[in-house]
Short mmCIF file of C-alpha atoms in Angstrom, two decimals:
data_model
loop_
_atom_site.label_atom_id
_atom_site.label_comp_id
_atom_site.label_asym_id
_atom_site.label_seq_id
_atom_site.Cartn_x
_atom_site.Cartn_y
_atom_site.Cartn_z
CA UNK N 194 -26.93 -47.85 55.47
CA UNK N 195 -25.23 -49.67 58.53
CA UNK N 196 -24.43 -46.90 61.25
CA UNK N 197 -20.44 -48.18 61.62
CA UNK N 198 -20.99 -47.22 65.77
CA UNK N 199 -22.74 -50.44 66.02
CA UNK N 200 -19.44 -52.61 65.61
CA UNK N 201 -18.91 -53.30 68.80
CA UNK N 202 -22.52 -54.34 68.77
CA UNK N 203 -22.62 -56.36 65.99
CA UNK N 204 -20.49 -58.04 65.58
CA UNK N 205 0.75 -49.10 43.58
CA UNK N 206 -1.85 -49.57 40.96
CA UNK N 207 1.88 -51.41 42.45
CA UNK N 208 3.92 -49.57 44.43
CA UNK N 209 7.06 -50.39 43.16
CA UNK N 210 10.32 -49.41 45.10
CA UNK N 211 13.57 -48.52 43.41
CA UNK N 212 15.88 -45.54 43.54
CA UNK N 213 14.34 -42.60 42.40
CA UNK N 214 15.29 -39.13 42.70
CA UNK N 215 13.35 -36.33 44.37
CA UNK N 216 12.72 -34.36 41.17
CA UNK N 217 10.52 -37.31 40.01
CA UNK N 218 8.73 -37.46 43.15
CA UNK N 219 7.60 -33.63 43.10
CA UNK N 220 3.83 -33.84 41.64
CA UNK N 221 1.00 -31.58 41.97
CA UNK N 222 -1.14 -34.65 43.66
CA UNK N 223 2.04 -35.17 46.46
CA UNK N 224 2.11 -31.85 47.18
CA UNK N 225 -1.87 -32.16 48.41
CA UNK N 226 -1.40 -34.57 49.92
CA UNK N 227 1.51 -32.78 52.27
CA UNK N 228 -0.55 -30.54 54.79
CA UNK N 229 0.25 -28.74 57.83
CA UNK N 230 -1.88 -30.29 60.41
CA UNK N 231 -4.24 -27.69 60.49
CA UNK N 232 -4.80 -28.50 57.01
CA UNK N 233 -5.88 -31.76 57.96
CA UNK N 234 -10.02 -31.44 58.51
CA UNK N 235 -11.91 -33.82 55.71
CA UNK N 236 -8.45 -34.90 54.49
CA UNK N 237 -9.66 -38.33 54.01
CA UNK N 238 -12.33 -37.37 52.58
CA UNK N 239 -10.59 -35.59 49.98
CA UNK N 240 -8.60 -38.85 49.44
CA UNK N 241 -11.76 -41.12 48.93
CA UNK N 242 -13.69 -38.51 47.05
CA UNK N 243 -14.75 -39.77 43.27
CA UNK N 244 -16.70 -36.97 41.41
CA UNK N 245 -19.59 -39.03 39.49
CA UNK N 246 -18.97 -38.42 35.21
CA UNK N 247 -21.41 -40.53 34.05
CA UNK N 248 -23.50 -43.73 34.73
CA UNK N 249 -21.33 -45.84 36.87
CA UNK N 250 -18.62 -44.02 35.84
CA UNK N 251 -16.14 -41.95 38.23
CA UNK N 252 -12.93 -39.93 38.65
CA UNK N 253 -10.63 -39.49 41.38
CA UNK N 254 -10.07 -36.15 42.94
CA UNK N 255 -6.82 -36.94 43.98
CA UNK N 256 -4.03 -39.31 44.47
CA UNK N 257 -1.23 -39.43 46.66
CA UNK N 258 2.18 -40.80 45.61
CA UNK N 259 4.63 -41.63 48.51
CA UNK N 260 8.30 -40.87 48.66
CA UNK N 261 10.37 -43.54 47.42
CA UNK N 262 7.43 -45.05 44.87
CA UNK N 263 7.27 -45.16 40.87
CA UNK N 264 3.32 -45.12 41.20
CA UNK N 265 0.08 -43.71 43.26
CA UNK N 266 -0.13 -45.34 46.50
CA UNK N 267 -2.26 -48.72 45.55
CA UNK N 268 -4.29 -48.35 48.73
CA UNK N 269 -5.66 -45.21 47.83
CA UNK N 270 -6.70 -46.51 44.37
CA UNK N 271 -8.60 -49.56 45.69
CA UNK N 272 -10.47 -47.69 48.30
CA UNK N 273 -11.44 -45.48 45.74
CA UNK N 274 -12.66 -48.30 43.42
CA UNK N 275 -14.18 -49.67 45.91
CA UNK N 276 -15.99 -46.01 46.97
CA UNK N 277 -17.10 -46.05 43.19
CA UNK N 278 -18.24 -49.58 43.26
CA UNK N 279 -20.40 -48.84 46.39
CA UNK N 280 -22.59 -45.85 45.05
CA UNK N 281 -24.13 -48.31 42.89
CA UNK N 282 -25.47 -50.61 45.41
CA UNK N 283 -28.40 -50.20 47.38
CA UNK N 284 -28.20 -48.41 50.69
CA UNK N 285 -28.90 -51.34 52.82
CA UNK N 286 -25.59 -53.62 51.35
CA UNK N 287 -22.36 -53.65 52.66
CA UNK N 288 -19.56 -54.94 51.22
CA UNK N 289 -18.35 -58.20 52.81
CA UNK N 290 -15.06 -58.82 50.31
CA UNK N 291 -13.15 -57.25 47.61
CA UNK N 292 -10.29 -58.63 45.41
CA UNK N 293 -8.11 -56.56 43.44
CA UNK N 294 -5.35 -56.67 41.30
CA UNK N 295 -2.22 -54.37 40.29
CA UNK N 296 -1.39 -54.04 36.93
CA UNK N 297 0.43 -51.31 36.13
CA UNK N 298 1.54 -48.44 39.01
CA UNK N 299 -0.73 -45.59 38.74
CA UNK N 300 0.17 -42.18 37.91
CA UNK N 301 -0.42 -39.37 40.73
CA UNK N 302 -0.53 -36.20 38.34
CA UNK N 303 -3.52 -37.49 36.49
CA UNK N 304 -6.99 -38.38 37.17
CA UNK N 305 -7.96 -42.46 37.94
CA UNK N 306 -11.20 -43.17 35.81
CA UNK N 307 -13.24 -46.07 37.38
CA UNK N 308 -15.85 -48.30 35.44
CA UNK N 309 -18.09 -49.90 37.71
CA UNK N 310 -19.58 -52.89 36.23
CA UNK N 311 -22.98 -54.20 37.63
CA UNK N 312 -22.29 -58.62 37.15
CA UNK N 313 -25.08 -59.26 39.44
CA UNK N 314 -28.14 -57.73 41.72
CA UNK N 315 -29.66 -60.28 43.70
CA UNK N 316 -32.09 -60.31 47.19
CA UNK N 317 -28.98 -60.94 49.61
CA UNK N 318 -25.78 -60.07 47.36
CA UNK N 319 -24.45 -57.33 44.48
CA UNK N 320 -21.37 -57.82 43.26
CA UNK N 321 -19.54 -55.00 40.79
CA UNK N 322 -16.41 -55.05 39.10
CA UNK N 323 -14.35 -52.25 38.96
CA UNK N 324 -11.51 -51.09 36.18
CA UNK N 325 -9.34 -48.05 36.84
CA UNK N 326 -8.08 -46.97 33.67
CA UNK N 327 -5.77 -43.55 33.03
CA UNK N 328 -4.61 -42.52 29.72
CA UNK N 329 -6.24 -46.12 28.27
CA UNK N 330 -3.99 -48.32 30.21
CA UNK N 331 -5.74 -50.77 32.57
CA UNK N 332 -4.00 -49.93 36.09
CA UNK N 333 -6.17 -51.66 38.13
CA UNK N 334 -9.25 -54.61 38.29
CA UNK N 335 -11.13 -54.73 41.55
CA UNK N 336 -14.25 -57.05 42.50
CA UNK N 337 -16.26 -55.95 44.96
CA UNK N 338 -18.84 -58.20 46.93
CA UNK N 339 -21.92 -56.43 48.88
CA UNK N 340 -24.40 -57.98 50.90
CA UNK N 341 -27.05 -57.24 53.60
CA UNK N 342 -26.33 -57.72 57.32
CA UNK N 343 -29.03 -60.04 58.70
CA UNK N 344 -29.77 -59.32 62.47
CA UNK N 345 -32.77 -61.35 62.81
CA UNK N 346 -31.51 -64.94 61.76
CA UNK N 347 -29.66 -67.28 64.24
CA UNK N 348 -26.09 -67.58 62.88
CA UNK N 349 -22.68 -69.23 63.30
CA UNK N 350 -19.92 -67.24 64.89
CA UNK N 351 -16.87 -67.52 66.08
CA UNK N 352 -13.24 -65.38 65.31
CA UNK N 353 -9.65 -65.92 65.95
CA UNK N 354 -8.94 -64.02 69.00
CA UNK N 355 -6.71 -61.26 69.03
CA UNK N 356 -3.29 -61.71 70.55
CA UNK N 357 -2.24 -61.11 73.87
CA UNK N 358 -0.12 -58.80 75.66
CA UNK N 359 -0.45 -55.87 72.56
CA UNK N 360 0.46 -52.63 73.61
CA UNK N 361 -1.51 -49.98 73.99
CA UNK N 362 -1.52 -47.00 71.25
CA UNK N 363 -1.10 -44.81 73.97
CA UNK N 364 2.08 -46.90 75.11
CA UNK N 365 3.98 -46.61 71.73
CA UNK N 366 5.20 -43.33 69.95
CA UNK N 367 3.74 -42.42 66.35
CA UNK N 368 6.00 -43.12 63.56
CA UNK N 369 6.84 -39.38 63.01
CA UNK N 370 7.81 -39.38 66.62
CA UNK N 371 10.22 -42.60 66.50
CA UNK N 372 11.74 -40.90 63.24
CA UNK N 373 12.59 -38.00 65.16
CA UNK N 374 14.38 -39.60 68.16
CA UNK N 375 16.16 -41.79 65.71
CA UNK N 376 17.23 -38.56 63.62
CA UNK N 377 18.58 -36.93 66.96
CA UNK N 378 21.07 -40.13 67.34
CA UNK N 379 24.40 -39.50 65.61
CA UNK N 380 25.13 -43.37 64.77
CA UNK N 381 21.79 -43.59 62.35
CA UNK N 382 23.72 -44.01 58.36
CA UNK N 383 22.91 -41.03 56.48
CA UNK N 384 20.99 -43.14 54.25
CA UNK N 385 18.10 -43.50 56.53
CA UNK N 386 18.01 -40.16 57.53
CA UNK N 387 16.69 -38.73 54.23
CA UNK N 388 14.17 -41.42 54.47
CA UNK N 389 13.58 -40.18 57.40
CA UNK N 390 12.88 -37.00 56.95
CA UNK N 391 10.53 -37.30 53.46
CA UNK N 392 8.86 -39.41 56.07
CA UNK N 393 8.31 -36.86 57.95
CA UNK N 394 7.27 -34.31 55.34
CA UNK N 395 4.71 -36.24 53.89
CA UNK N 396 1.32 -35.84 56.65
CA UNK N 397 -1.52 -38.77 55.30
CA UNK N 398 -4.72 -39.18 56.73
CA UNK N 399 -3.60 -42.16 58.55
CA UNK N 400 -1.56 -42.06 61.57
CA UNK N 401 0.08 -45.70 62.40
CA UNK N 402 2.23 -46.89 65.11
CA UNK N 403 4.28 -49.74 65.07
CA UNK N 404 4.46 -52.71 68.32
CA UNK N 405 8.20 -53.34 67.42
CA UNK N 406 10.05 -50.03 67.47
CA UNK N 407 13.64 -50.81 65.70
CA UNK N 408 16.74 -49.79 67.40
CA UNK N 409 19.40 -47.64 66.41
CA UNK N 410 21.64 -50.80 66.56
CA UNK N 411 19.28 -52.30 64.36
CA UNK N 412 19.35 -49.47 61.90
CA UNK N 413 23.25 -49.19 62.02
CA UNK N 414 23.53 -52.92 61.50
CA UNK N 415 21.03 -52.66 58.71
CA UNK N 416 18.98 -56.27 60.42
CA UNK N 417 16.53 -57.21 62.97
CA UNK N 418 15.63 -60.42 64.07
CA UNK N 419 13.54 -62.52 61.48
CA UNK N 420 9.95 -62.36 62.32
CA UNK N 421 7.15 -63.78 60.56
CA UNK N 422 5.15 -61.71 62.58
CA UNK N 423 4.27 -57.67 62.98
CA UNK N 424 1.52 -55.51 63.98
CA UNK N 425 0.30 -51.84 64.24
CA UNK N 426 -2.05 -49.91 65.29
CA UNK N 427 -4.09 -47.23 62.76
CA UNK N 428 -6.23 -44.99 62.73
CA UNK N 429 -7.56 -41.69 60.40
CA UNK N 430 -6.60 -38.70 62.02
CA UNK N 431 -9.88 -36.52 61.48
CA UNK N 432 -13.04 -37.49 62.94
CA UNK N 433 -15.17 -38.90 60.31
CA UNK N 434 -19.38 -38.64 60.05
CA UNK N 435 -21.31 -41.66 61.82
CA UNK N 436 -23.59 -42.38 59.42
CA UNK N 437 -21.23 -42.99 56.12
CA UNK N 438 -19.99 -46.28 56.78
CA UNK N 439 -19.06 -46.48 53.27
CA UNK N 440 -16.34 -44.07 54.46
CA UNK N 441 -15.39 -45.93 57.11
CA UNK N 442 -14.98 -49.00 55.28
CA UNK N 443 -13.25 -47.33 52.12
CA UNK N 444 -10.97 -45.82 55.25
CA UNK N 445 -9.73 -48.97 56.04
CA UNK N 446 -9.18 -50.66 52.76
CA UNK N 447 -6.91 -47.45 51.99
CA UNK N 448 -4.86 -48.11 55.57
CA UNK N 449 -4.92 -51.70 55.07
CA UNK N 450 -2.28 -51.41 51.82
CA UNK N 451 0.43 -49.80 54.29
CA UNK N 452 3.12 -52.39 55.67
CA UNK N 453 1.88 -55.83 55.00
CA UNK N 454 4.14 -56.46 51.95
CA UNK N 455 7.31 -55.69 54.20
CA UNK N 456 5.60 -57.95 56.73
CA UNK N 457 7.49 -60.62 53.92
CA UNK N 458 10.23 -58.81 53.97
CA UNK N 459 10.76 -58.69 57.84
CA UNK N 460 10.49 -62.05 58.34
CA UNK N 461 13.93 -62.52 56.11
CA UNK N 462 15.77 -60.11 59.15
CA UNK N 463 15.69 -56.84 56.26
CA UNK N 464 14.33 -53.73 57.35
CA UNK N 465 13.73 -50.31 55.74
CA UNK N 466 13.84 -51.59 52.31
CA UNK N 467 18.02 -51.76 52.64
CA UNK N 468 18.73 -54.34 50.00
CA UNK N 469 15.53 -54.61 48.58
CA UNK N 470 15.96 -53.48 44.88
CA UNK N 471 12.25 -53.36 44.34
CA UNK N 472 8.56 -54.17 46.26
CA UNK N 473 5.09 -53.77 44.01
CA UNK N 474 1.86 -54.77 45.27
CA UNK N 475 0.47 -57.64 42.99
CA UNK N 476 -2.95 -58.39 44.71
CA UNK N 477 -4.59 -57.52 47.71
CA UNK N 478 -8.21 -59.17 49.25
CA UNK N 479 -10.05 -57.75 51.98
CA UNK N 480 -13.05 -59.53 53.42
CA UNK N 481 -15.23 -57.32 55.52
CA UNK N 482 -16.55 -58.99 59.07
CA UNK N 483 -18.44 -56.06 60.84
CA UNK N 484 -18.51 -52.54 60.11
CA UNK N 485 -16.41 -50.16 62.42
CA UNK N 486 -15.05 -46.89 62.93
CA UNK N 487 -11.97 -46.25 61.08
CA UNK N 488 -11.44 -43.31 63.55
CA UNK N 489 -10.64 -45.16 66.29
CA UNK N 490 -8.00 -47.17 66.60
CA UNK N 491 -7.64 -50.67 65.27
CA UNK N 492 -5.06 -53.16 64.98
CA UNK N 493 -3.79 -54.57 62.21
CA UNK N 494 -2.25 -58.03 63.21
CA UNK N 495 0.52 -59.21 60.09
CA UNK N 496 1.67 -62.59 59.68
CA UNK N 497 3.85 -63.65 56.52
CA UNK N 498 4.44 -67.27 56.13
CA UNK N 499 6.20 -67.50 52.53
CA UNK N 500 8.48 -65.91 51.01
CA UNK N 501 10.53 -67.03 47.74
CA UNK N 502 10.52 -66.53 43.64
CA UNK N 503 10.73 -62.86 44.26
CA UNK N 504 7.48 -62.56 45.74
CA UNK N 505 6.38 -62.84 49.35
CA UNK N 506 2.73 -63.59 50.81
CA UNK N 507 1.14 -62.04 53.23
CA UNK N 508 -2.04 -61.66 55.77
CA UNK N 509 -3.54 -59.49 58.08
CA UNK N 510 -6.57 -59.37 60.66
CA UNK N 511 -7.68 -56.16 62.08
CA UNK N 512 -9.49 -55.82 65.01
CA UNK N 513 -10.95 -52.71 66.56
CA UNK N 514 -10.27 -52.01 70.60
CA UNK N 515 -12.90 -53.95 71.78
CA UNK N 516 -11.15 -57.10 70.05
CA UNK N 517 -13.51 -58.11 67.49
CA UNK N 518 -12.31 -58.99 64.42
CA UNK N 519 -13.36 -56.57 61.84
CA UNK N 520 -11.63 -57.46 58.69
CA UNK N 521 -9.23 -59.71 56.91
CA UNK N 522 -6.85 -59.06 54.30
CA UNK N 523 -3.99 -60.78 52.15
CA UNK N 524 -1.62 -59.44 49.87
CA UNK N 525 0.61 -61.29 47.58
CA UNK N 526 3.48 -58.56 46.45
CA UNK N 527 6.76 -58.79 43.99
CA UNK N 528 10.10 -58.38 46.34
CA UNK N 529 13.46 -58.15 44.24
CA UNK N 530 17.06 -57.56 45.88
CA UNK N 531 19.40 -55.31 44.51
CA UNK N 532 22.51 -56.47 43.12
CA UNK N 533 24.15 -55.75 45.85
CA UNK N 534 22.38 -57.45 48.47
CA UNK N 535 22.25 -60.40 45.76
CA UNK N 536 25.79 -60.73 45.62
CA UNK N 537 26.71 -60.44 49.40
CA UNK N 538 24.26 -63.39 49.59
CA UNK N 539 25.96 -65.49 46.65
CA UNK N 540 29.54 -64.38 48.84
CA UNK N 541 28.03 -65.74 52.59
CA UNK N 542 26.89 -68.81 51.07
CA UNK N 543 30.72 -69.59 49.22
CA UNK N 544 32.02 -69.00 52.52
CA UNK N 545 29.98 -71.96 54.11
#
């Protein structure tokens, strides 16, 4: 298997998003999933882990479900399709692309089953299709593309290059950091600051910080600035083994999940979900460049240049520090407004 050092060398089920109440949000897989941070060692490990049943047939050992969501976070579920999908291959194939879609949102207090179907072994490429299934209800269907990385033949290349002027990780504050300094300012609505604080609560295996830190006048005015355009920076928080690139791979399709829907739904000024009624995940694609370390830090690049129908479109590139472009992903996701927001919008455009 590909040692994922050599990058630099070589180069839920939908998520949906409506008001819930904490009482639903209290399972036994959440609770697992919120450690102390000395808790943290193998924790993404844990997250990718499927225990082998039977031929080509898996189970998840747990799944997270995030504050605010009616389902398992979809990330989680495709990396571990994919992690199921990739124990059938030989060790000398990598994937190069996945394609999934969302079906139904998962459920966190049961196990995911995952039947890996083998559609092709060939010289250069495998591919394997993947159905998560809990209590006989498809959740989701995930096609997974392997091949071998050829170092000896002469090949084109070229990549998009990654932007300018990014600031460092170093430079910018984690997101549990910029929730705390917004907590400590009186003028943040007391709407956000629950958010805030199951934000807090909740410690993932994957620690992001954003390049555009909102403003308290921002959150008090409940809009930024339209921008078709966001990034972060991620990374998994416990050092993971070198020679599992699998791991590293499955690492970042899990991260890869987190903000690029509301990349759609920052480029219409809305921020924090305020307005938005409901958000679920419809289809996400990754296609793998060069393998990497998901324990350093990379940066995911978002770009979202449609919105409208109640669905936005978006895409990502993520590069690791050395700026090579390491993967590319797209995600097509439902967005609905409350009724609300809806009718504020029907009232601002009588007024013109």
């Amino acid at each position: 298997m590909t040692n994922p050092t050599s990058a630099t060398t070589a180069t839920a089920a939908a998520v949906e998003v409506t008001d819930i109440s904490d009482e639903q949000l209290h399972t036994s897989a959440e609770a697992a999933m919120t450690t102390t941070p000395a808790d943290q060692e193998h924790q993404m490990v844990r997250a990718l882990t499927v225990e082998e049943l039977d031929t080509d047939l898996y189970r998840s050992h747990e799944l997270w479900h995030p504050h605010g969501s009616r389902g398992a976070f979809g990330g989680q579920l495709v990396a571990q399709a994919l992690r199921a999908a990739w124990n059938t291959v030989p060790e000398e194939f990598h994937v190069h692309s996945l394609h999934n879609y969302f079906l139904v949102p998962g459920r966190s207090d049961i196990p995911a089953i995952y039947q890996v179907r083998r559609v092709r072994d060939g010289r250069s490429f495998a591919t394997r299709v993947v159905t998560c299934t809990q209590q006989g209800k498809i959740v989701i269907v995930c096609t997974c593309s392997f091949t071998k990385f050829d170092a000896t033949s002469e090949t084109l290349h070229h990549q998009t290059p990654m932007p300018d002027n990014v600031p460092r990780p170093d430079e910018l504050p984690n997101n549990n950091e910029r929730m705390k300094m917004l907590l400590e300012d009186p003028r943040i609505p007391d709407d956000y600051r629950e958010r805030f604080k199951n934000f807090m609560d909740a410690v993932t295996p994957v620690e992001y910080r954003d390049i555009k830190v909102d403003s308290v006048e921002e959150f008090a005015r409940g809009r930024i600035e339209p921008s078709e355009r966001q990034g972060q920076w991620f990374k998994v928080r416990d050092r993971l083994p070198d020679n599992d690139a699998a791991l590293h791979a499955c690492t970042i399709a899990y991260a890869s999940d987190s903000g690029i829907l509301m990349t759609a739904v920052r480029a219409n000024g809305m921020m924090a979900r305020k307005g938005i009624g409901m958000m679920a995940s419809v289809d996400h694609s990754m296609w793998f460049h060069a393998p990497t370390r998901a324990d350093e830090w990379l940066y995911y690049d978002l770009h979202s240049p449609r919105s409208n129908e109640g669905r936005g479109t978006a895409f990502g590139r993520i590069y690791n520090e050395q700026g090579v472009l390491v993967a590319t992903t797209s995600q097509e996701g439902i967005i609905r407004l409350t009724k609300g927001e809806q009718e504020r919008r029907r009232k601002n455009l009588n007024k013109l």
